[in-house]
CSV table of C-alpha atoms and ligand atoms in Angstrom, one decimal:
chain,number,residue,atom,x,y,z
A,108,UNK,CA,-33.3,7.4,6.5
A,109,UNK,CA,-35.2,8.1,9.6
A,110,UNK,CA,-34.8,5.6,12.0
A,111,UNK,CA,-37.5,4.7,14.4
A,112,UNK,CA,-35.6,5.7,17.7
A,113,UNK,CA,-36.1,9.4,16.5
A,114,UNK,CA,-39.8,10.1,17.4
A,115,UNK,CA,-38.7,9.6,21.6
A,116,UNK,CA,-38.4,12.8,21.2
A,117,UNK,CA,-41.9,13.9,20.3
A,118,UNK,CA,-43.9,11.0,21.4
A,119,UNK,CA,-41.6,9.5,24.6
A,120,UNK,CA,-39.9,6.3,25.5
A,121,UNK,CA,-42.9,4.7,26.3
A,122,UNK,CA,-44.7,4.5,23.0
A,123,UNK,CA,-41.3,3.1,21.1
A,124,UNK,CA,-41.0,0.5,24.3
A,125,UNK,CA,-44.2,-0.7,23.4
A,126,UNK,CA,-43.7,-1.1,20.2
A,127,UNK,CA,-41.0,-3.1,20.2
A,128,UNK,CA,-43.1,-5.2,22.6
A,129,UNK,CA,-45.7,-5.7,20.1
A,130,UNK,CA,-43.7,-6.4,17.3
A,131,UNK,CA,-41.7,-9.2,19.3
A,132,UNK,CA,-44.6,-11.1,19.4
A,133,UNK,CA,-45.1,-11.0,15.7
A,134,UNK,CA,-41.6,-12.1,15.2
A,135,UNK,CA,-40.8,-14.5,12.4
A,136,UNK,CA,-44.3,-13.6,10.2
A,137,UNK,CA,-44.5,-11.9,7.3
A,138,UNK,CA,-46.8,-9.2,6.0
A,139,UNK,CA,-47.6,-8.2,2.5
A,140,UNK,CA,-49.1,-5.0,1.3
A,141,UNK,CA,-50.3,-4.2,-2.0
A,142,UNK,CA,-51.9,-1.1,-3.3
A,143,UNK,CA,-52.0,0.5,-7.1
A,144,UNK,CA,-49.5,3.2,-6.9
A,145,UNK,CA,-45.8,3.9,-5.5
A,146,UNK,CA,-46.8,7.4,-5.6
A,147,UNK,CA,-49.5,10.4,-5.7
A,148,UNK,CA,-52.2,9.9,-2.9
A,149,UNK,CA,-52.7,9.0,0.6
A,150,UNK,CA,-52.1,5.6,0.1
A,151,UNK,CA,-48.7,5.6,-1.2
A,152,UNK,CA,-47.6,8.3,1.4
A,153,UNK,CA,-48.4,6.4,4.5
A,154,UNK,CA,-47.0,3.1,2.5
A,155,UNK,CA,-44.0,4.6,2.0
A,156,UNK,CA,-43.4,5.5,5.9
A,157,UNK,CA,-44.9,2.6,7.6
A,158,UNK,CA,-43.0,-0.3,5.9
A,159,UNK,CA,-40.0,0.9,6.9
A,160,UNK,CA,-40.9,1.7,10.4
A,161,UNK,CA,-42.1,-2.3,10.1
A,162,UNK,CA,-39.2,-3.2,9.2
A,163,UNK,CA,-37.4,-1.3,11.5
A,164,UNK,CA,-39.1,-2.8,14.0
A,165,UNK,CA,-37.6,-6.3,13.5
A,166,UNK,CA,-40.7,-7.5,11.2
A,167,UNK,CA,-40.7,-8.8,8.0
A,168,UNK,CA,-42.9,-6.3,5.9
A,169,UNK,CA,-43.2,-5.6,2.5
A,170,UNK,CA,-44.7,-3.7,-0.1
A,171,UNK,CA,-45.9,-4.0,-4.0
A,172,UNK,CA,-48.0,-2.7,-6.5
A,173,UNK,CA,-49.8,-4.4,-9.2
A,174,UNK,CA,-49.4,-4.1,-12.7
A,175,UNK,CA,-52.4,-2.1,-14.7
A,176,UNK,CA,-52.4,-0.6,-18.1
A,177,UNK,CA,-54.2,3.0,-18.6
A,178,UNK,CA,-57.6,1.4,-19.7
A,179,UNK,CA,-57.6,-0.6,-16.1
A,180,UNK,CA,-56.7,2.7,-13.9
A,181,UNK,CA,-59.2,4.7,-16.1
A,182,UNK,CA,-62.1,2.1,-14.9
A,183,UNK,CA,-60.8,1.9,-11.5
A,184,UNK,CA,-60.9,5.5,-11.0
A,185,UNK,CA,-64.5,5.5,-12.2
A,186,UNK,CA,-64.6,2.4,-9.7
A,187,UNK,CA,-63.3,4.8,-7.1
A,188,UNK,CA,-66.0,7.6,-8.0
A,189,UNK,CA,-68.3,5.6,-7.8
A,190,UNK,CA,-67.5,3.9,-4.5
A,191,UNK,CA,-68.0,7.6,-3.2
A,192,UNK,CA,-71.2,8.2,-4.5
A,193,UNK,CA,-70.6,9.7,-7.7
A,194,UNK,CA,-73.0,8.4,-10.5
A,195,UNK,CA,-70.3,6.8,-13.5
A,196,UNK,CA,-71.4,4.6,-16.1
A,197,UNK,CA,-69.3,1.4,-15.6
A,198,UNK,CA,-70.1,-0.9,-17.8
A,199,UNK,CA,-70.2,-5.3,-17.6
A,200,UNK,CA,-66.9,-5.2,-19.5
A,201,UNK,CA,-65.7,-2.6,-17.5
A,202,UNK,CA,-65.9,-5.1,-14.5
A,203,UNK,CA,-64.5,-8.0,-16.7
A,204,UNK,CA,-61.5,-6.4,-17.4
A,205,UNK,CA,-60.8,-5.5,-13.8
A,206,UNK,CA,-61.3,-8.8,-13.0
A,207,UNK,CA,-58.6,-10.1,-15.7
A,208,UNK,CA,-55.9,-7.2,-14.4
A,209,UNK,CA,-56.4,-8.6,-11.3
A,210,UNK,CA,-56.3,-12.0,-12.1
A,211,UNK,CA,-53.1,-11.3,-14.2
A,212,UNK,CA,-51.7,-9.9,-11.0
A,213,UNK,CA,-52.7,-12.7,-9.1
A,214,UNK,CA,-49.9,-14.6,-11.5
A,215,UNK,CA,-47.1,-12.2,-10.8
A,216,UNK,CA,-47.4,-11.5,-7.2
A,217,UNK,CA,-46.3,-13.6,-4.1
A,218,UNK,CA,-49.4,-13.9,-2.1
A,219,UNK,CA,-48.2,-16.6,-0.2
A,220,UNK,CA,-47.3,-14.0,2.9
A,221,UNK,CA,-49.0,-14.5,6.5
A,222,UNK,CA,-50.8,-11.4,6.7
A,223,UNK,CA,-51.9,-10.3,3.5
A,224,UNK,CA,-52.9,-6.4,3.7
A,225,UNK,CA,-54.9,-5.1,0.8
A,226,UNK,CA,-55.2,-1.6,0.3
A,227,UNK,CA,-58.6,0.1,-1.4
A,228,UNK,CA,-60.7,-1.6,-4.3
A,229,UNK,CA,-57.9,-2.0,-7.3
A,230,UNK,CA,-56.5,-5.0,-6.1
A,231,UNK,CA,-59.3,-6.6,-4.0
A,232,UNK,CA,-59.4,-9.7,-6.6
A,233,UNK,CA,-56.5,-10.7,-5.4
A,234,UNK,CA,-58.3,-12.4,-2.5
A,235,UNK,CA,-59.4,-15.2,-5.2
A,236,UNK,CA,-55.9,-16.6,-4.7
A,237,UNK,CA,-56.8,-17.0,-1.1
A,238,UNK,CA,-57.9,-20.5,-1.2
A,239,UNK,CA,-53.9,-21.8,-2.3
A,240,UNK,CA,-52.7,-20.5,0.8
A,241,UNK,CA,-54.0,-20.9,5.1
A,242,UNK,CA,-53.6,-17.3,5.4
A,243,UNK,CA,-55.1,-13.7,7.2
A,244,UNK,CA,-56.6,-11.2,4.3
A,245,UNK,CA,-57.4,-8.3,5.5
A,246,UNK,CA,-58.7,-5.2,3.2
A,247,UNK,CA,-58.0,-1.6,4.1
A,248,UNK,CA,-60.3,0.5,2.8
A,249,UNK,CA,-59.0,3.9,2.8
A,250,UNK,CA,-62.2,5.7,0.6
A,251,UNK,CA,-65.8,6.3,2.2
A,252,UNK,CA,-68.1,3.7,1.0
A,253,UNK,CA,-71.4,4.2,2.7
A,254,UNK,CA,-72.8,6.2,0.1
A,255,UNK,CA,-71.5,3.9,-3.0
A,256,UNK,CA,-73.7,3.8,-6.3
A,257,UNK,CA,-75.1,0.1,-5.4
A,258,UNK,CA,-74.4,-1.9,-8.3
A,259,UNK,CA,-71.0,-1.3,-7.6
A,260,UNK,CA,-71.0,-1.5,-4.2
A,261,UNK,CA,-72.3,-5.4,-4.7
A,262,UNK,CA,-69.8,-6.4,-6.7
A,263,UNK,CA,-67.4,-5.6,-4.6
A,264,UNK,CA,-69.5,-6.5,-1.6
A,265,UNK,CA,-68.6,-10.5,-2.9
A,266,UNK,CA,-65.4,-9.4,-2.4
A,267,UNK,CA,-65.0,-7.8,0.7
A,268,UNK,CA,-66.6,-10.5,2.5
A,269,UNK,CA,-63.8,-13.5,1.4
A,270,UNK,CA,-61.5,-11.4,3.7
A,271,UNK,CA,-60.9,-11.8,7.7
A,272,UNK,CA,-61.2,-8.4,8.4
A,273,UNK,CA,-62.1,-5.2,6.6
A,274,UNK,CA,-60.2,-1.5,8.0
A,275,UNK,CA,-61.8,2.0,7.4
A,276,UNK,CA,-60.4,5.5,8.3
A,277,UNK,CA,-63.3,6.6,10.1
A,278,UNK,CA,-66.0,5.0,12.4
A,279,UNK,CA,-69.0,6.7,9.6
A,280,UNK,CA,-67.7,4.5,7.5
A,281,UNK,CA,-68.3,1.1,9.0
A,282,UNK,CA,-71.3,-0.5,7.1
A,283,UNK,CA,-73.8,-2.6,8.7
A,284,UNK,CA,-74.8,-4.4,5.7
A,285,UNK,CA,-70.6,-6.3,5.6
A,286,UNK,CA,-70.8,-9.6,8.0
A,287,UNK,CA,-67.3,-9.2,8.6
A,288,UNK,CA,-65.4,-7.3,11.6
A,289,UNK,CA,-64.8,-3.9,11.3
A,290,UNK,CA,-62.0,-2.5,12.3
A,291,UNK,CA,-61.8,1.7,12.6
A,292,UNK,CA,-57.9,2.6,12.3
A,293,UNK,CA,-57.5,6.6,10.9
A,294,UNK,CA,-54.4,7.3,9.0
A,295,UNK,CA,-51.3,9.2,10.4
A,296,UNK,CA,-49.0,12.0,9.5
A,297,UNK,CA,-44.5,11.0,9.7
A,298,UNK,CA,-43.7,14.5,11.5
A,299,UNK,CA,-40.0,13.7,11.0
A,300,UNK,CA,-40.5,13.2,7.4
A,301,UNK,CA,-39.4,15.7,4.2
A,302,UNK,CA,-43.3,16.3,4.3
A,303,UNK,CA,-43.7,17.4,7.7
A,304,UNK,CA,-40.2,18.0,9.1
A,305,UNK,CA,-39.6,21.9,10.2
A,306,UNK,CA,-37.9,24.2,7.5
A,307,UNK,CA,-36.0,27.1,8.1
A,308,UNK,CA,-37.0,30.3,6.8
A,309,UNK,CA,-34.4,30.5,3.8
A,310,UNK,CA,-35.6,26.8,2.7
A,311,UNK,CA,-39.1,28.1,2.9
A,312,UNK,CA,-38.8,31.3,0.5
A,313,UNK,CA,-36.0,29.3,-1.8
A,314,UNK,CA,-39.1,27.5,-3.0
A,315,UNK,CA,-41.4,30.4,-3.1
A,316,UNK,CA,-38.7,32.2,-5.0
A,317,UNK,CA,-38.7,29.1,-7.6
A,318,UNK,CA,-42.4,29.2,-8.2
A,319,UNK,CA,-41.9,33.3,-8.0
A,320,UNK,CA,-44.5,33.4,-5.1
A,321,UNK,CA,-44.9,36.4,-3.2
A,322,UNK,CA,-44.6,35.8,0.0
A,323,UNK,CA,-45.3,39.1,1.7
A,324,UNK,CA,-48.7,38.9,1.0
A,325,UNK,CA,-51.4,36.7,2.6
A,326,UNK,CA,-51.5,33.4,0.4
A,327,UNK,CA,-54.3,30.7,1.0
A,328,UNK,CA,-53.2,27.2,-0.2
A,329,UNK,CA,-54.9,24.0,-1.6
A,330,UNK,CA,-52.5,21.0,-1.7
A,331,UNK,CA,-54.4,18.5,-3.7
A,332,UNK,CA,-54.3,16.0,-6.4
A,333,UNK,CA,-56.0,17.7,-9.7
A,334,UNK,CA,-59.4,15.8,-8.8
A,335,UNK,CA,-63.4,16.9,-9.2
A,336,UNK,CA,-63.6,15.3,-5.4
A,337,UNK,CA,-61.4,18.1,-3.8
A,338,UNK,CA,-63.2,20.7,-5.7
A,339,UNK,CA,-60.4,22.6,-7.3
A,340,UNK,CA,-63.1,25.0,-9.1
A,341,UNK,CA,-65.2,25.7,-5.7
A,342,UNK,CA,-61.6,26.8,-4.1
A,343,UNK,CA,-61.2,29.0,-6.9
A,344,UNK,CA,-64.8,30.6,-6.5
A,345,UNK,CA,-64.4,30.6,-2.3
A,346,UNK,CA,-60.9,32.4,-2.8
A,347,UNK,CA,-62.5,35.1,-5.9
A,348,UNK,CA,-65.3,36.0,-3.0
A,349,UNK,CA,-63.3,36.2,-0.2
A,350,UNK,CA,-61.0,38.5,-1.8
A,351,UNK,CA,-63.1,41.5,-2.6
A,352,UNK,CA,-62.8,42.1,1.2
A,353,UNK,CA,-59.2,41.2,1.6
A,354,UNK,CA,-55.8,41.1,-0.3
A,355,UNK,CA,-54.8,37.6,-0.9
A,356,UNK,CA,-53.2,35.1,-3.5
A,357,UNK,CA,-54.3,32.0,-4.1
A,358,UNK,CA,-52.1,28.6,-4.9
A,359,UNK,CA,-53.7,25.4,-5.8
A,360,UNK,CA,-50.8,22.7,-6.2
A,361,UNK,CA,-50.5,19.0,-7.1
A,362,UNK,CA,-49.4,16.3,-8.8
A,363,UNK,CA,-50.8,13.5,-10.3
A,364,UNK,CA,-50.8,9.8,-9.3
A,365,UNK,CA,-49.8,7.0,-11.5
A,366,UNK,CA,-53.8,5.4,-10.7
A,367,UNK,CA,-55.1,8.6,-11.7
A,368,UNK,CA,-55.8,9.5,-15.4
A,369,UNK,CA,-58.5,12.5,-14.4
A,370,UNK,CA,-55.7,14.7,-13.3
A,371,UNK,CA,-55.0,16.4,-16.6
A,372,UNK,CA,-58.6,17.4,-17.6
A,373,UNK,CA,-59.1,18.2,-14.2
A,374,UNK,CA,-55.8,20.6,-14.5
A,375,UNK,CA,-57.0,21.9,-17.7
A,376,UNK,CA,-60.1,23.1,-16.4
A,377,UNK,CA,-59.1,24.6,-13.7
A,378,UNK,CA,-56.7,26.6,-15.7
A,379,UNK,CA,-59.5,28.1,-17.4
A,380,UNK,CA,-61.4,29.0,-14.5
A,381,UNK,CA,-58.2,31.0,-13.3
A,382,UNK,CA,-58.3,32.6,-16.2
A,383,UNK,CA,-54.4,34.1,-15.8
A,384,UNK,CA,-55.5,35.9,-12.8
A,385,UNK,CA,-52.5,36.9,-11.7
A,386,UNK,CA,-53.0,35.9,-8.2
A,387,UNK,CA,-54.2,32.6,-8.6
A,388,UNK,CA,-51.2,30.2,-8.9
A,389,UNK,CA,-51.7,26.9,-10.3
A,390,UNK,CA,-49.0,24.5,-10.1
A,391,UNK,CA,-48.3,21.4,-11.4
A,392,UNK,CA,-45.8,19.7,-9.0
A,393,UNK,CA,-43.3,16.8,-9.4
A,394,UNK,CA,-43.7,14.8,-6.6
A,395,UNK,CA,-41.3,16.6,-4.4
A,396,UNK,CA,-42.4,16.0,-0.7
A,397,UNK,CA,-40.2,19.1,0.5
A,398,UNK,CA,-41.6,21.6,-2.3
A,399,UNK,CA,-45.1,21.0,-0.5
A,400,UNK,CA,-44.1,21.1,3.0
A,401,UNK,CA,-42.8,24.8,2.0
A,402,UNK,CA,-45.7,25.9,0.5
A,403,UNK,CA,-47.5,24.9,3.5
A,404,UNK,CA,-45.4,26.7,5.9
A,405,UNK,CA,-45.0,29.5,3.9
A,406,UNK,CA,-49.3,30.0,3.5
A,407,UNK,CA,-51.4,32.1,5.8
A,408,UNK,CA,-54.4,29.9,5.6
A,409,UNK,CA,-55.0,26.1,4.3
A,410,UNK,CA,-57.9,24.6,2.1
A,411,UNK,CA,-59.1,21.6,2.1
A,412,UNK,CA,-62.5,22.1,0.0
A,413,UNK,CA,-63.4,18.6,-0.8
A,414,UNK,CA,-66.6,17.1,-1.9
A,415,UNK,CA,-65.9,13.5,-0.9
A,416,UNK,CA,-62.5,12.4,1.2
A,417,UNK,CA,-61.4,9.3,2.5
A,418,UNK,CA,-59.6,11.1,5.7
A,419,UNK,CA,-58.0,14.0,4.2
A,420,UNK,CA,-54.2,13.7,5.3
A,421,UNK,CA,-53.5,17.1,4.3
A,422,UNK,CA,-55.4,18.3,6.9
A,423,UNK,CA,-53.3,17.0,9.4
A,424,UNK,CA,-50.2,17.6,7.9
A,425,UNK,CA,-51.4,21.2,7.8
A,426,UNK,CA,-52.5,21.2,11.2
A,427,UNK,CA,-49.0,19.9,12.2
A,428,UNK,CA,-47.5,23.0,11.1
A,429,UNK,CA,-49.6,25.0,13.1
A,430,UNK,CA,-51.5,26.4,10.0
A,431,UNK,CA,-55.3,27.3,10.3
A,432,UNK,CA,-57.2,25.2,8.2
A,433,UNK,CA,-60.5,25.4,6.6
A,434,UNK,CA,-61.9,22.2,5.6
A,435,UNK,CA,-65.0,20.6,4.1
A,436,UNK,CA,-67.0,18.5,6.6
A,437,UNK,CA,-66.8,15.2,4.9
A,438,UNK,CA,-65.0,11.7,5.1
A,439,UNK,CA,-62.3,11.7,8.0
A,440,UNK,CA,-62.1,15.8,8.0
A,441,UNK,CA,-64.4,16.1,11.1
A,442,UNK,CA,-62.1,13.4,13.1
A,443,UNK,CA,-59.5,16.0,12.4
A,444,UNK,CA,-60.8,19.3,13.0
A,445,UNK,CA,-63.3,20.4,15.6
A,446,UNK,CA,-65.0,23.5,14.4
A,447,UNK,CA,-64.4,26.5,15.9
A,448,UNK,CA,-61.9,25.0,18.1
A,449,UNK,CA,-58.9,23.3,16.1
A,450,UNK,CA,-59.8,24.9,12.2
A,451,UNK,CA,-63.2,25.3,10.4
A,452,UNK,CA,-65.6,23.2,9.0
A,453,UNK,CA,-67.7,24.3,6.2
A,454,UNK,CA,-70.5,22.9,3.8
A,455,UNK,CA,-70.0,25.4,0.5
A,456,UNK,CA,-68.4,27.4,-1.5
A,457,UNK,CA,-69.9,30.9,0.4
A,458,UNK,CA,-69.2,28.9,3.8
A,459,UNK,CA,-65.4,28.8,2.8
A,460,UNK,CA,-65.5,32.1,1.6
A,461,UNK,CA,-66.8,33.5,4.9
A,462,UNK,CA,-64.7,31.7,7.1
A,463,UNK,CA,-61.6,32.9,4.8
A,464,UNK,CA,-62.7,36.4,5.3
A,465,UNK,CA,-63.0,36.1,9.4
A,466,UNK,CA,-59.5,34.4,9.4
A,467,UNK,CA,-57.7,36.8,7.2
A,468,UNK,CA,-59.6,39.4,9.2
A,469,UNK,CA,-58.5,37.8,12.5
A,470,UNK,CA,-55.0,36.5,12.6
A,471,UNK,CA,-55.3,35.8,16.6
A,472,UNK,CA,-57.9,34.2,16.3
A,473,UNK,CA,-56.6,31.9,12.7
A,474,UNK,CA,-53.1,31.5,15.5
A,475,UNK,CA,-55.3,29.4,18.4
A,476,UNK,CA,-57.2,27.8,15.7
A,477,UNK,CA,-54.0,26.3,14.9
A,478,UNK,CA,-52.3,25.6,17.8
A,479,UNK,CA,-55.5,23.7,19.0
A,480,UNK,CA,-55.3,21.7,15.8
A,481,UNK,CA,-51.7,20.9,16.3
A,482,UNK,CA,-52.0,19.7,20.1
A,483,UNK,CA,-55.2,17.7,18.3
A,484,UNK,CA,-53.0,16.0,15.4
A,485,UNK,CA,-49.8,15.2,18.1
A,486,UNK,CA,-52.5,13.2,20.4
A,487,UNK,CA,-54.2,11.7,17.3
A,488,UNK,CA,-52.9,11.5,13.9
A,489,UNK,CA,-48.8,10.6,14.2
A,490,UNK,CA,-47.5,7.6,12.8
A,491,UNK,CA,-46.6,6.1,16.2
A,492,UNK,CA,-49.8,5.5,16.8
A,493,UNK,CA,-50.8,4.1,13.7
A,494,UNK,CA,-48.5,1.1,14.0
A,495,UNK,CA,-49.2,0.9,17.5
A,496,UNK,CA,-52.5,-0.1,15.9
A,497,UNK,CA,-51.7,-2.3,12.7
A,498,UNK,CA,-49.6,-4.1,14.9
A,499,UNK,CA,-52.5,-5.1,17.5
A,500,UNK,CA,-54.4,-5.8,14.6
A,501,UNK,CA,-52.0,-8.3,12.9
A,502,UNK,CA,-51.4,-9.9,16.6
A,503,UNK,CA,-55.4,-9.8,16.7
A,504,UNK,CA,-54.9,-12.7,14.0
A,505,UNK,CA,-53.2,-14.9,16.2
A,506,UNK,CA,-54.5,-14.5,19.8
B,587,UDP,N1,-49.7,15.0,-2.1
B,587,UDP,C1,-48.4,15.1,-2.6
B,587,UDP,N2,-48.2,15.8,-3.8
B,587,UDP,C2,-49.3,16.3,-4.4
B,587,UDP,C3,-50.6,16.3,-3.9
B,587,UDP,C4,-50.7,15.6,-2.7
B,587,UDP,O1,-47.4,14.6,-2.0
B,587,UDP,O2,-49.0,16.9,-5.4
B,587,UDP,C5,-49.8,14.3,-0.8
B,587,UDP,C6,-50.4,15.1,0.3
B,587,UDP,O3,-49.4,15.8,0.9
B,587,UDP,C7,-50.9,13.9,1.2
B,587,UDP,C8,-51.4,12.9,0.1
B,587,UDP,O4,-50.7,13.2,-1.1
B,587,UDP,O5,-49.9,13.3,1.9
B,587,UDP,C9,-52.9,13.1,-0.2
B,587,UDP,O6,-53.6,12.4,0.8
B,587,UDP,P1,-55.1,12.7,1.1
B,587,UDP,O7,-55.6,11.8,2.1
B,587,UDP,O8,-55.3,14.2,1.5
B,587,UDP,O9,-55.9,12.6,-0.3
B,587,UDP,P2,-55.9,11.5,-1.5
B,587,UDP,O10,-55.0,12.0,-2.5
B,587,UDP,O11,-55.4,10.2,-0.9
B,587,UDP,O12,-57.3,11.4,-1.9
């Protein structure tokens, strides 16, 4: 277990002293948050971190997840499509049963906590229980909504605006429309985690070995969930172009998430557009947090080709290991990466390609790229900073 003392060393004494300053004053409180998966995601990852750290911290932090069956995470991933801008056909029933799942959860859950944090739109009934209880709601919303398919959007709009306080990743995704404050708190990377840690060189090619991964030749990586939003199909069509000029393999890995039944067509069809190329490695991945910190460190170049992102953590956890990273300019990606300076933004499929070609092409240059984006993600994007944050935020409840 990593224990909280450890990041003096990157961040210094100061940040931890403060920390503990902050959390005094929340003494005695409780704090409750609930997502829809232990696992796969974003979510779950920085979940998984920050309640300990809370908890480490001499606060009394929790975390669950409520209950669905496959036909409520199939229309809560449409939900989630849709809440990005993607045209799904969800239907009145659709929205009745979501309602009922959460109502259901409503019944099994303690919801009686002081601060109540709610993360993204699965569980945002939940707030119907609000009125049993004189307590602070606050809904993190870790997806970009300003583009939502509107129906949608409005239904959860009557939502959103029972809680206190609403969070988003990114300041361009605040929404003008919500009479509620905003508040703009991006995610964060645990560098002292199985994710991020450093590796040693034998630990790096024992799981290169296992996947029988070459690792003497130039590899570019994708590490995302099997999802049309990161564009698995465009990062096979970037990589095919960019390698007519220069030898490369490709490896697009991931694993699914329990709130996430699109994974295995997703999976299947990219499998068919590799076509058993030889040099396009598709893996399926257990969740195994040191298995992908590997293939990171053991890649020449990073991808992270999506269409729509909330933030995008594996940019930064890329960035963190000094890799150079190409990344679509969309959701919290920009926040991460300034082009041309700390990795490369790009807006297609022939953008990605090009920019894969001039890195390959330029290793010095691809080095300073990363380095910049390293020095960017240590100032920014580490988990000390992101309690720093929810901690003034749940003291902003009180003062
Ligand atoms: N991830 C993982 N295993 C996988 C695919 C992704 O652990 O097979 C992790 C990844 O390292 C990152 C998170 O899941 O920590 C994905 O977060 P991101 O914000 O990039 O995207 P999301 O999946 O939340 O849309």
């Amino acid at each position: 277990m990593i224990n909280i003392n450890d990041y003096e060393k990157i961040v210094g004494k100061n940040t931890l002293i403060e920390l503990y300053t902050l959390a005094e004053k929340l003494k005695g409180k409780t704090i409750q948050n609930i997502n829809s998966t232990s696992v796969g995601g974003g979510v779950a990852e920085i979940l998984s971190k920050m309640v300990p750290f809370l908890k480490q911290l001499g606060l009394n932090a929790d975390w669950n997840v409520i209950k669905g069956d496959g036909k409520f995470f199939e229309i809560t991933k449409k939900i989630h499509n849709a809440l990005h801008g993607r045209k799904e056909n969800i239907t009145k029933e659709d929205l009745e049963y979501f309602v009922e799942i959460n109502r259901n959860n409503i019944s099994n859950l303690d919801l009686s906590s002081d601060i109540m944090f709610i993360h993204d739109p699965q569980p945002i009934g939940l707030i119907e229980k609000r009125k049993d209880y004189n307590n602070n709601w606050i809904w993190r919303c870790h997806i970009d909504i300003t583009s939502a398919q509107e129906d949608i959007y409005n239904f959860f709009k009557t939502y959103i605006l029972q809680y206190d306080s609403c969070v988003f990743s990114a300041p361009s995704f605040s929404r003008k429309d919500l009479n509620l404050p905003q508040i703009l708190i991006s995610p964060s990377i645990d560098p002292l985690s199985d994710k991020n840690k450093e590796l040693t060189e034998q630990e790096i090619t024992k799981i290169f070995e296992k996947y029988g991964l070459d690792l003497s030749r130039p590899i570019v990586t994708q590490i995302s969930r099997f999802d049309y939003l990161k564009d698995p199909i465009g990062v096979i069509k970037a990589y095919k172009m960019a390698r007519k000029y220069n030898d490369c393999q490709l490896i697009l890995a991931g694993g699914g998430a329990t709130d996430d039944p699109e994974g295995i067509k997703v999976y299947e069809e990219v499998l068919k557009e590799a076509n058993d190329d030889s040099d396009i490695h598709i893996l399926l991945l257990p969740q195994d947090d040191l298995t992908i910190n590997a293939l990171v460190r053991g890649s020449t170049i990073i991808l992270q080709k999506s269409i729509k992102e909330g933030f995008g953590l594996t940019v930064s956890e890329a960035l963190w290991k000094e890799k150079p990273v190409i990344a679509s300019a969309v959701g919290g990606i920009p926040l991460q990466i300034t082009h041309k300076y700390s990795g490369i933004l790009t807006y297609s499929i022939e953008g990605t390609a090009y920019y894969l070609k001039q890195l390959l092409n330029d290793p010095e240059y691809a080095k300073q790229l990363a380095k910049n984006g390293k020095e960017h993600v240590k100032n920014n994007f580490l988990i000390t900073r992101h309690l720093r944050e929810y901690l003034l935020l749940f003291l902003s409840m009180y003062y």
